[in-house]
Amino acid sequence: MIQTIDLRGLQPSPAELLAVVPRASTDVTVALEVAAELIDDVRARGEHALLDQAERLDRVRPESIRVPQAHIDEAVAGLAPAVHSAILETIRRVRLASAAQVPPAATTVLAPGAEIMQRWQPVGRVGLYVPGGKAVYPSSVVMNVVPAQTAGVRSIALASPPQAAFGGRVHPTILAVAGLLGVTEIYAMGGAGAVGAFAYGVAGIGLDPVQMVTGPGNVYVAAAKRLIRGQAGIDAEAGPTDILVIADAAANAMLIAADLVSQAEHDELAATVLVTDDTELAASVERELVRLAASTTHSERVTAAITGPQSAIVLVDDLAAAADFSNAFGPEHLEIQTENPEGVLELIENAGAIFLGENSPVSLGDYSAGSNHVLPTGGQARFSAGLSASTFLRPQQVVRYSREALAEVHQNVLALSDAEALPAHGDAITARFA
């Protein structure tokens, strides 16, 4: 059912590991042309373009792009009590964890009268995207909004595709969660057009441009984020989800299979990878995958993901080799289910979020762990981080020197400016002592 990659007896180099890691055959570049056309259409025709795109791509034409406050209030009032309670607790936990991600200001005194203050300044306005394709993601509202609020962002706009099942409105659960968080600027728009609207603004509906766009989405959303980068900042080009589990003989095969299936149900292109040094465990997990994939609600989707080229059971000689493979893969979600998970953790460099032990499944992180579930996909964890309060913060250096402190480094500046053939730099210092 799932392919096996056998690396036992080999000592692959980092480049060789990168070459053998399983990946989905998707490429954001194939969506760039379409995404550019959609963004250009929004820039040229504004609200009319967004309405036409919704009718064509979402199969419904909303009454308006801007969501009326009455719709938000109605959604909050209609939220199921169990979901209401779960969301409030999730908000509480994510807010506590996000607060730890805001660095304190710090001042470094280099010499008497010479100091540099490091401060963290939030962006003023952000656009948060919440997808609405194969599933509805009210949890993503929490994961986007709470870190932005914790960072001190003053102006928050949220976009999610209009739903044909709800007469062109944004899904009511998404509206309700946004309402509970105090977000009132919400737009029924999706895909690349929504990203373009955030970046460039749409005057006709009172949508001002944002400084940053965050949130997951499909390949066209990822392509659009690449295109608007420079006009606005982005968190990452999110792609299909992935999970990698490092396990040894002490692990429970059924739990591993359940965790792999939990992520496979997101998308046919989701990557599910087990890396183990135990062949018996590998065989047991494969059997459990067959059983669970056949019985789960989204059986076809799960089976497609598990049998795709992006998924595999990887056999290695030991847990050190497992960690090397994981670091090359750069998983969005990494589970460590071993006899000594903390020992394996010390070998891990690249991962979006890490879940230790059999009682810390990825699905916990998707909802109620307190961690953020907007994470780097497709190996981007090798060089980038997940969404957090720090995503919305910019470190700024504030320099304050007295005349005496400046005099101390006067000759140093002159020497360096002469060495770089930029004498006016030195002259600007000298002018203060003329």
GROMACS .gro file of C-alpha atoms in nm:
model
  434
    1MET     CA    1   0.000   0.000   0.000
    2ILE     CA    2   0.273   0.244   0.099
    3GLN     CA    3   0.618   0.246  -0.058
    4THR     CA    4   0.925   0.136   0.137
    5ILE     CA    5   1.260   0.315   0.121
    6ASP     CA    6   1.538   0.096   0.259
    7LEU     CA    7   1.845   0.292   0.371
    8ARG     CA    8   1.991   0.020   0.593
    9GLY     CA    9   2.361  -0.039   0.541
   10LEU     CA   10   2.401   0.294   0.363
   11GLN     CA   11   2.559   0.617   0.476
   12PRO     CA   12   2.403   0.875   0.244
   13SER     CA   13   2.545   1.225   0.231
   14PRO     CA   14   2.317   1.521   0.306
   15ALA     CA   15   2.274   1.577  -0.067
   16GLU     CA   16   2.187   1.212  -0.122
   17LEU     CA   17   1.931   1.223   0.159
   18LEU     CA   18   1.767   1.528   0.003
   19ALA     CA   19   1.745   1.337  -0.325
   20VAL     CA   20   1.562   1.038  -0.176
   21VAL     CA   21   1.312   1.210   0.054
   22PRO     CA   22   0.958   1.151  -0.078
   23ARG     CA   23   0.782   1.457  -0.212
   24ALA     CA   24   0.449   1.529  -0.376
   25SER     CA   25   0.472   1.612  -0.745
   26THR     CA   26   0.342   1.967  -0.701
   27ASP     CA   27   0.508   2.286  -0.809
   28VAL     CA   28   0.391   2.632  -0.718
   29THR     CA   29   0.534   2.768  -1.044
   30VAL     CA   30   0.265   2.588  -1.247
   31ALA     CA   31   0.002   2.805  -1.073
   32LEU     CA   32   0.185   3.137  -1.107
   33GLU     CA   33   0.032   3.237  -1.441
   34VAL     CA   34  -0.325   3.174  -1.328
   35ALA     CA   35  -0.263   3.341  -0.993
   36ALA     CA   36  -0.115   3.647  -1.165
   37GLU     CA   37  -0.420   3.677  -1.388
   38LEU     CA   38  -0.654   3.662  -1.090
   39ILE     CA   39  -0.454   3.923  -0.897
   40ASP     CA   40  -0.436   4.156  -1.198
   41ASP     CA   41  -0.811   4.120  -1.244
   42VAL     CA   42  -0.872   4.226  -0.883
   43ARG     CA   43  -0.637   4.522  -0.920
   44ALA     CA   44  -0.820   4.634  -1.235
   45ARG     CA   45  -1.184   4.566  -1.145
   46GLY     CA   46  -1.189   4.543  -0.767
   47GLU     CA   47  -1.509   4.409  -0.612
   48HIS     CA   48  -1.654   4.306  -0.948
   49ALA     CA   49  -1.355   4.082  -1.012
   50LEU     CA   50  -1.388   3.922  -0.669
   51LEU     CA   51  -1.758   3.854  -0.725
   52ASP     CA   52  -1.694   3.704  -1.069
   53GLN     CA   53  -1.411   3.487  -0.934
   54ALA     CA   54  -1.632   3.361  -0.651
   55GLU     CA   55  -1.906   3.268  -0.899
   56ARG     CA   56  -1.659   3.086  -1.124
   57LEU     CA   57  -1.430   2.920  -0.868
   58ASP     CA   58  -1.648   2.883  -0.558
   59ARG     CA   59  -1.969   2.818  -0.751
   60VAL     CA   60  -2.159   3.092  -0.569
   61ARG     CA   61  -2.188   3.470  -0.598
   62PRO     CA   62  -2.202   3.632  -0.253
   63GLU     CA   63  -2.439   3.919  -0.188
   64SER     CA   64  -2.138   4.129  -0.093
   65ILE     CA   65  -1.767   4.076  -0.038
   66ARG     CA   66  -1.758   4.258   0.297
   67VAL     CA   67  -1.938   4.052   0.560
   68PRO     CA   68  -2.204   4.252   0.749
   69GLN     CA   69  -2.170   4.262   1.126
   70ALA     CA   70  -2.518   4.111   1.152
   71HIS     CA   71  -2.392   3.791   0.987
   72ILE     CA   72  -2.107   3.768   1.239
   73ASP     CA   73  -2.340   3.822   1.535
   74GLU     CA   74  -2.582   3.563   1.397
   75ALA     CA   75  -2.301   3.310   1.361
   76VAL     CA   76  -2.178   3.366   1.718
   77ALA     CA   77  -2.531   3.319   1.852
   78GLY     CA   78  -2.575   2.998   1.654
   79LEU     CA   79  -2.244   2.835   1.750
   80ALA     CA   80  -2.294   2.492   1.907
   81PRO     CA   81  -2.222   2.503   2.283
   82ALA     CA   82  -1.960   2.225   2.267
   83VAL     CA   83  -1.773   2.401   1.986
   84HIS     CA   84  -1.807   2.736   2.166
   85SER     CA   85  -1.648   2.590   2.479
   86ALA     CA   86  -1.372   2.413   2.286
   87ILE     CA   87  -1.284   2.727   2.091
   88LEU     CA   88  -1.263   2.942   2.404
   89GLU     CA   89  -1.026   2.694   2.568
   90THR     CA   90  -0.817   2.673   2.250
   91ILE     CA   91  -0.797   3.052   2.237
   92ARG     CA   92  -0.683   3.061   2.599
   93ARG     CA   93  -0.409   2.806   2.543
   94VAL     CA   94  -0.282   2.957   2.217
   95ARG     CA   95  -0.280   3.304   2.373
   96LEU     CA   96  -0.068   3.183   2.665
   97ALA     CA   97   0.180   3.008   2.435
   98SER     CA   98   0.192   3.307   2.197
   99ALA     CA   99   0.274   3.546   2.481
  100ALA     CA  100   0.598   3.356   2.536
  101GLN     CA  101   0.696   3.435   2.176
  102VAL     CA  102   0.716   3.812   2.228
  103PRO     CA  103   1.075   3.905   2.316
  104PRO     CA  104   1.128   4.180   2.573
  105ALA     CA  105   1.302   4.502   2.478
  106ALA     CA  106   1.670   4.498   2.570
  107THR     CA  107   1.933   4.771   2.595
  108THR     CA  108   2.304   4.703   2.547
  109VAL     CA  109   2.549   4.958   2.690
  110LEU     CA  110   2.864   4.941   2.475
  111ALA     CA  111   3.048   5.222   2.654
  112PRO     CA  112   2.953   5.519   2.871
  113GLY     CA  113   2.696   5.714   2.666
  114ALA     CA  114   2.683   5.450   2.390
  115GLU     CA  115   2.382   5.222   2.382
  116ILE     CA  116   2.169   5.021   2.143
  117MET     CA  117   1.816   4.927   2.229
  118GLN     CA  118   1.656   4.626   2.063
  119ARG     CA  119   1.280   4.667   2.034
  120TRP     CA  120   1.016   4.452   1.864
  121GLN     CA  121   0.760   4.652   1.671
  122PRO     CA  122   0.439   4.491   1.537
  123VAL     CA  123   0.323   4.552   1.182
  124GLY     CA  124   0.023   4.781   1.177
  125ARG     CA  125  -0.215   4.583   0.956
  126VAL     CA  126  -0.238   4.219   0.849
  127GLY     CA  127  -0.458   4.009   0.623
  128LEU     CA  128  -0.530   3.659   0.753
  129TYR     CA  129  -0.644   3.390   0.510
  130VAL     CA  130  -0.857   3.095   0.623
  131PRO     CA  131  -0.914   2.827   0.357
  132GLY     CA  132  -1.251   2.668   0.290
  133GLY     CA  133  -1.204   2.392   0.034
  134LYS     CA  134  -1.216   2.024   0.131
  135ALA     CA  135  -1.276   2.114   0.496
  136VAL     CA  136  -1.366   2.408   0.716
  137TYR     CA  137  -1.093   2.539   0.946
  138PRO     CA  138  -1.223   2.749   1.237
  139SER     CA  139  -0.910   2.642   1.424
  140SER     CA  140  -0.705   2.831   1.164
  141VAL     CA  141  -0.888   3.149   1.264
  142VAL     CA  142  -0.753   3.106   1.616
  143MET     CA  143  -0.404   3.017   1.493
  144ASN     CA  144  -0.386   3.331   1.274
  145VAL     CA  145  -0.567   3.587   1.485
  146VAL     CA  146  -0.435   3.514   1.836
  147PRO     CA  147  -0.062   3.553   1.755
  148ALA     CA  148  -0.133   3.874   1.565
  149GLN     CA  149  -0.331   4.015   1.856
  150THR     CA  150  -0.064   3.902   2.103
  151ALA     CA  151   0.204   4.076   1.898
  152GLY     CA  152   0.004   4.400   1.914
  153VAL     CA  153  -0.121   4.426   1.555
  154ARG     CA  154  -0.377   4.708   1.552
  155SER     CA  155  -0.573   4.626   1.236
  156ILE     CA  156  -0.674   4.272   1.138
  157ALA     CA  157  -0.868   4.171   0.827
  158LEU     CA  158  -0.977   3.814   0.760
  159ALA     CA  159  -1.075   3.644   0.434
  160SER     CA  160  -1.234   3.306   0.368
  161PRO     CA  161  -1.406   3.175   0.053
  162PRO     CA  162  -1.784   3.210   0.018
  163GLN     CA  163  -1.967   2.881   0.062
  164ALA     CA  164  -2.233   2.763  -0.182
  165ALA     CA  165  -2.387   2.556   0.098
  166PHE     CA  166  -2.450   2.876   0.296
  167GLY     CA  167  -2.580   3.098   0.017
  168GLY     CA  168  -2.250   3.268  -0.054
  169ARG     CA  169  -2.168   3.350   0.306
  170VAL     CA  170  -1.843   3.264   0.478
  171HIS     CA  171  -1.883   2.941   0.673
  172PRO     CA  172  -2.075   3.032   0.992
  173THR     CA  173  -1.831   2.853   1.221
  174ILE     CA  174  -1.544   3.062   1.083
  175LEU     CA  175  -1.753   3.378   1.129
  176ALA     CA  176  -1.839   3.276   1.483
  177VAL     CA  177  -1.480   3.217   1.588
  178ALA     CA  178  -1.374   3.546   1.432
  179GLY     CA  179  -1.656   3.716   1.623
  180LEU     CA  180  -1.545   3.559   1.951
  181LEU     CA  181  -1.197   3.700   1.886
  182GLY     CA  182  -1.332   4.048   1.814
  183VAL     CA  183  -1.250   4.047   1.441
  184THR     CA  184  -1.510   4.250   1.253
  185GLU     CA  185  -1.339   4.313   0.918
  186ILE     CA  186  -1.417   3.994   0.728
  187TYR     CA  187  -1.439   3.933   0.353
  188ALA     CA  188  -1.610   3.654   0.159
  189MET     CA  189  -1.329   3.600  -0.089
  190GLY     CA  190  -1.088   3.319  -0.156
  191GLY     CA  191  -0.790   3.197  -0.353
  192ALA     CA  192  -0.532   3.409  -0.531
  193GLY     CA  193  -0.779   3.694  -0.575
  194ALA     CA  194  -0.816   3.730  -0.200
  195VAL     CA  195  -0.439   3.744  -0.152
  196GLY     CA  196  -0.414   4.012  -0.421
  197ALA     CA  197  -0.698   4.209  -0.263
  198PHE     CA  198  -0.516   4.206   0.071
  199ALA     CA  199  -0.187   4.318  -0.083
  200TYR     CA  200  -0.317   4.598  -0.306
  201GLY     CA  201  -0.645   4.689  -0.140
  202VAL     CA  202  -0.993   4.730  -0.291
  203ALA     CA  203  -1.113   5.085  -0.240
  204GLY     CA  204  -1.471   5.009  -0.344
  205ILE     CA  205  -1.531   4.788  -0.040
  206GLY     CA  206  -1.312   4.983   0.202
  207LEU     CA  207  -1.035   4.723   0.203
  208ASP     CA  208  -0.706   4.900   0.271
  209PRO     CA  209  -0.378   4.727   0.175
  210VAL     CA  210  -0.215   4.515   0.444
  211GLN     CA  211   0.152   4.489   0.538
  212MET     CA  212   0.150   4.111   0.577
  213VAL     CA  213  -0.056   3.816   0.452
  214THR     CA  214  -0.057   3.493   0.650
  215GLY     CA  215  -0.244   3.165   0.654
  216PRO     CA  216  -0.256   2.833   0.465
  217GLY     CA  217  -0.425   2.763   0.133
  218ASN     CA  218  -0.406   2.569  -0.192
  219VAL     CA  219  -0.136   2.592  -0.458
  220TYR     CA  220  -0.294   2.906  -0.608
  221VAL     CA  221  -0.289   3.080  -0.271
  222ALA     CA  222   0.077   2.981  -0.234
  223ALA     CA  223   0.153   3.113  -0.583
  224ALA     CA  224  -0.027   3.438  -0.508
  225LYS     CA  225   0.173   3.485  -0.189
  226ARG     CA  226   0.490   3.444  -0.389
  227LEU     CA  227   0.371   3.705  -0.639
  228ILE     CA  228   0.275   3.972  -0.384
  229ARG     CA  229   0.589   3.928  -0.176
  230GLY     CA  230   0.756   4.266  -0.178
  231GLN     CA  231   0.425   4.450  -0.190
  232ALA     CA  232   0.344   4.283   0.142
  233GLY     CA  233   0.519   4.034   0.366
  234ILE     CA  234   0.408   3.672   0.390
  235ASP     CA  235   0.451   3.397   0.646
  236ALA     CA  236   0.528   3.113   0.402
  237GLU     CA  237   0.410   2.944   0.084
  238ALA     CA  238   0.200   2.675   0.248
  239GLY     CA  239   0.146   2.350   0.059
  240PRO     CA  240  -0.006   2.011   0.138
  241THR     CA  241   0.040   1.896   0.496
  242ASP     CA  242   0.300   1.640   0.600
  243ILE     CA  243   0.378   1.424   0.901
  244LEU     CA  244   0.693   1.227   0.978
  245VAL     CA  245   0.706   0.980   1.267
  246ILE     CA  246   1.034   0.852   1.413
  247ALA     CA  247   0.965   0.528   1.599
  248ASP     CA  248   1.144   0.227   1.743
  249ALA     CA  249   1.037  -0.113   1.873
  250ALA     CA  250   0.880   0.046   2.182
  251ALA     CA  251   0.617   0.228   1.974
  252ASN     CA  252   0.252   0.131   1.924
  253ALA     CA  253   0.186   0.050   1.558
  254MET     CA  254  -0.185   0.125   1.576
  255LEU     CA  255  -0.126   0.473   1.723
  256ILE     CA  256   0.132   0.554   1.457
  257ALA     CA  257  -0.104   0.445   1.180
  258ALA     CA  258  -0.387   0.649   1.334
  259ASP     CA  259  -0.166   0.958   1.339
  260LEU     CA  260  -0.058   0.908   0.978
  261VAL     CA  261  -0.421   0.869   0.868
  262SER     CA  262  -0.523   1.180   1.064
  263GLN     CA  263  -0.302   1.393   0.841
  264ALA     CA  264  -0.370   1.199   0.522
  265GLU     CA  265  -0.737   1.295   0.544
  266HIS     CA  266  -0.647   1.660   0.474
  267ASP     CA  267  -0.553   1.610   0.110
  268GLU     CA  268  -0.464   1.352  -0.153
  269LEU     CA  269  -0.119   1.514  -0.167
  270ALA     CA  270  -0.059   1.495   0.209
  271ALA     CA  271   0.272   1.325   0.297
  272THR     CA  272   0.275   1.049   0.560
  273VAL     CA  273   0.618   0.912   0.650
  274LEU     CA  274   0.736   0.661   0.910
  275VAL     CA  275   1.109   0.630   0.980
  276THR     CA  276   1.208   0.332   1.192
  277ASP     CA  277   1.492   0.095   1.273
  278ASP     CA  278   1.249  -0.190   1.350
  279THR     CA  279   1.120  -0.402   1.059
  280GLU     CA  280   0.848  -0.566   1.269
  281LEU     CA  281   0.707  -0.227   1.362
  282ALA     CA  282   0.720  -0.121   0.997
  283ALA     CA  283   0.519  -0.427   0.892
  284SER     CA  284   0.266  -0.376   1.171
  285VAL     CA  285   0.216  -0.010   1.082
  286GLU     CA  286   0.161  -0.102   0.717
  287ARG     CA  287  -0.107  -0.354   0.815
  288GLU     CA  288  -0.277  -0.099   1.039
  289LEU     CA  289  -0.267   0.161   0.760
  290VAL     CA  290  -0.452  -0.077   0.528
  291ARG     CA  291  -0.717  -0.141   0.792
  292LEU     CA  292  -0.767   0.222   0.896
  293ALA     CA  293  -0.759   0.362   0.543
  294ALA     CA  294  -1.041   0.127   0.444
  295SER     CA  295  -1.264   0.222   0.737
  296THR     CA  296  -1.206   0.596   0.781
  297THR     CA  297  -1.461   0.855   0.663
  298HIS     CA  298  -1.242   0.998   0.386
  299SER     CA  299  -1.115   0.660   0.272
  300GLU     CA  300  -1.045   0.750  -0.092
  301ARG     CA  301  -0.857   1.067   0.002
  302VAL     CA  302  -0.653   0.888   0.269
  303THR     CA  303  -0.566   0.599   0.041
  304ALA     CA  304  -0.455   0.836  -0.233
  305ALA     CA  305  -0.228   1.021   0.009
  306ILE     CA  306  -0.072   0.710   0.163
  307THR     CA  307  -0.007   0.545  -0.174
  308GLY     CA  308   0.130   0.863  -0.333
  309PRO     CA  309   0.498   0.928  -0.406
  310GLN     CA  310   0.515   1.168  -0.111
  311SER     CA  311   0.450   0.894   0.148
  312ALA     CA  312   0.679   0.611   0.261
  313ILE     CA  313   0.803   0.380   0.531
  314VAL     CA  314   1.176   0.441   0.563
  315LEU     CA  315   1.399   0.173   0.713
  316VAL     CA  316   1.722   0.287   0.878
  317ASP     CA  317   1.997   0.128   1.086
  318ASP     CA  318   1.943   0.330   1.402
  319LEU     CA  319   1.773   0.635   1.547
  320ALA     CA  320   2.067   0.862   1.462
  321ALA     CA  321   2.010   0.776   1.096
  322ALA     CA  322   1.638   0.834   1.148
  323ALA     CA  323   1.712   1.184   1.278
  324ASP     CA  324   1.939   1.253   0.980
  325PHE     CA  325   1.660   1.155   0.742
  326SER     CA  326   1.408   1.367   0.930
  327ASN     CA  327   1.639   1.669   0.919
  328ALA     CA  328   1.670   1.626   0.542
  329PHE     CA  329   1.292   1.592   0.507
  330GLY     CA  330   1.221   1.898   0.723
  331PRO     CA  331   0.876   1.784   0.838
  332GLU     CA  332   0.590   2.017   0.909
  333HIS     CA  333   0.489   1.784   1.192
  334LEU     CA  334   0.742   1.552   1.358
  335GLU     CA  335   0.633   1.287   1.606
  336ILE     CA  336   0.895   1.106   1.812
  337GLN     CA  337   0.755   0.781   1.948
  338THR     CA  338   1.058   0.606   2.089
  339GLU     CA  339   1.168   0.463   2.420
  340ASN     CA  340   1.370   0.779   2.485
  341PRO     CA  341   1.208   1.061   2.285
  342GLU     CA  342   1.410   1.333   2.459
  343GLY     CA  343   1.732   1.169   2.340
  344VAL     CA  344   1.611   1.172   1.980
  345LEU     CA  345   1.495   1.533   2.019
  346GLU     CA  346   1.855   1.638   2.081
  347LEU     CA  347   1.941   1.515   1.729
  348ILE     CA  348   1.664   1.713   1.557
  349GLU     CA  349   1.743   2.039   1.382
  350ASN     CA  350   1.465   2.091   1.128
  351ALA     CA  351   1.094   2.063   1.205
  352GLY     CA  352   0.790   2.289   1.214
  353ALA     CA  353   0.647   2.144   1.536
  354ILE     CA  354   0.766   1.844   1.737
  355PHE     CA  355   0.542   1.607   1.932
  356LEU     CA  356   0.708   1.391   2.198
  357GLY     CA  357   0.572   1.056   2.307
  358GLU     CA  358   0.262   0.860   2.218
  359ASN     CA  359   0.032   1.094   2.412
  360SER     CA  360   0.125   1.400   2.204
  361PRO     CA  361  -0.031   1.333   1.862
  362VAL     CA  362  -0.026   1.586   1.580
  363SER     CA  363  -0.405   1.622   1.592
  364LEU     CA  364  -0.364   1.763   1.944
  365GLY     CA  365  -0.147   2.037   1.793
  366ASP     CA  366  -0.404   2.095   1.519
  367TYR     CA  367  -0.654   2.202   1.783
  368SER     CA  368  -0.593   2.228   2.154
  369ALA     CA  369  -0.227   2.184   2.245
  370GLY     CA  370  -0.165   2.559   2.260
  371SER     CA  371   0.096   2.541   1.985
  372ASN     CA  372   0.030   2.696   1.643
  373HIS     CA  373  -0.073   2.471   1.355
  374VAL     CA  374   0.024   2.709   1.073
  375LEU     CA  375   0.360   2.550   0.995
  376PRO     CA  376   0.616   2.529   0.711
  377THR     CA  377   0.537   2.251   0.462
  378GLY     CA  378   0.721   2.083   0.175
  379GLY     CA  379   1.057   2.083   0.351
  380GLN     CA  380   1.051   2.456   0.428
  381ALA     CA  381   1.111   2.373   0.795
  382ARG     CA  382   1.476   2.335   0.691
  383PHE     CA  383   1.498   2.714   0.674
  384SER     CA  384   1.181   2.872   0.813
  385ALA     CA  385   0.954   2.862   1.118
  386GLY     CA  386   0.584   2.828   1.183
  387LEU     CA  387   0.344   3.112   1.250
  388SER     CA  388   0.387   3.278   1.589
  389ALA     CA  389   0.360   3.615   1.754
  390SER     CA  390   0.713   3.688   1.630
  391THR     CA  391   0.589   3.653   1.270
  392PHE     CA  392   0.413   3.986   1.315
  393LEU     CA  393   0.705   4.156   1.491
  394ARG     CA  394   1.002   4.339   1.340
  395PRO     CA  395   1.319   4.377   1.544
  396GLN     CA  396   1.440   4.736   1.535
  397GLN     CA  397   1.771   4.872   1.664
  398VAL     CA  398   1.752   5.211   1.832
  399VAL     CA  399   2.095   5.377   1.852
  400ARG     CA  400   2.167   5.650   2.108
  401TYR     CA  401   2.520   5.798   2.149
  402SER     CA  402   2.634   6.097   2.349
  403ARG     CA  403   2.886   6.345   2.203
  404GLU     CA  404   3.160   6.192   2.416
  405ALA     CA  405   3.075   5.839   2.308
  406LEU     CA  406   3.072   5.947   1.941
  407ALA     CA  407   3.414   6.107   1.987
  408GLU     CA  408   3.552   5.773   2.105
  409VAL     CA  409   3.474   5.603   1.772
  410HIS     CA  410   3.534   5.908   1.550
  411GLN     CA  411   3.870   5.785   1.421
  412ASN     CA  412   3.739   5.432   1.372
  413VAL     CA  413   3.464   5.560   1.144
  414LEU     CA  414   3.713   5.771   0.949
  415ALA     CA  415   3.943   5.473   0.898
  416LEU     CA  416   3.663   5.248   0.778
  417SER     CA  417   3.501   5.508   0.553
  418ASP     CA  418   3.839   5.576   0.389
  419ALA     CA  419   3.896   5.201   0.343
  420GLU     CA  420   3.563   5.177   0.162
  421ALA     CA  421   3.625   5.493  -0.042
  422LEU     CA  422   3.320   5.658   0.109
  423PRO     CA  423   3.476   5.967   0.267
  424ALA     CA  424   3.145   6.150   0.314
  425HIS     CA  425   3.056   5.892   0.576
  426GLY     CA  426   3.353   6.002   0.784
  427ASP     CA  427   3.287   6.368   0.707
  428ALA     CA  428   2.942   6.337   0.863
  429ILE     CA  429   3.111   6.242   1.190
  430THR     CA  430   3.381   6.509   1.166
  431ALA     CA  431   3.118   6.778   1.105
  432ARG     CA  432   2.992   6.728   1.457
  433PHE     CA  433   3.332   6.829   1.600
  434ALA     CA  434   3.420   7.110   1.364
   0.00000   0.00000   0.00000
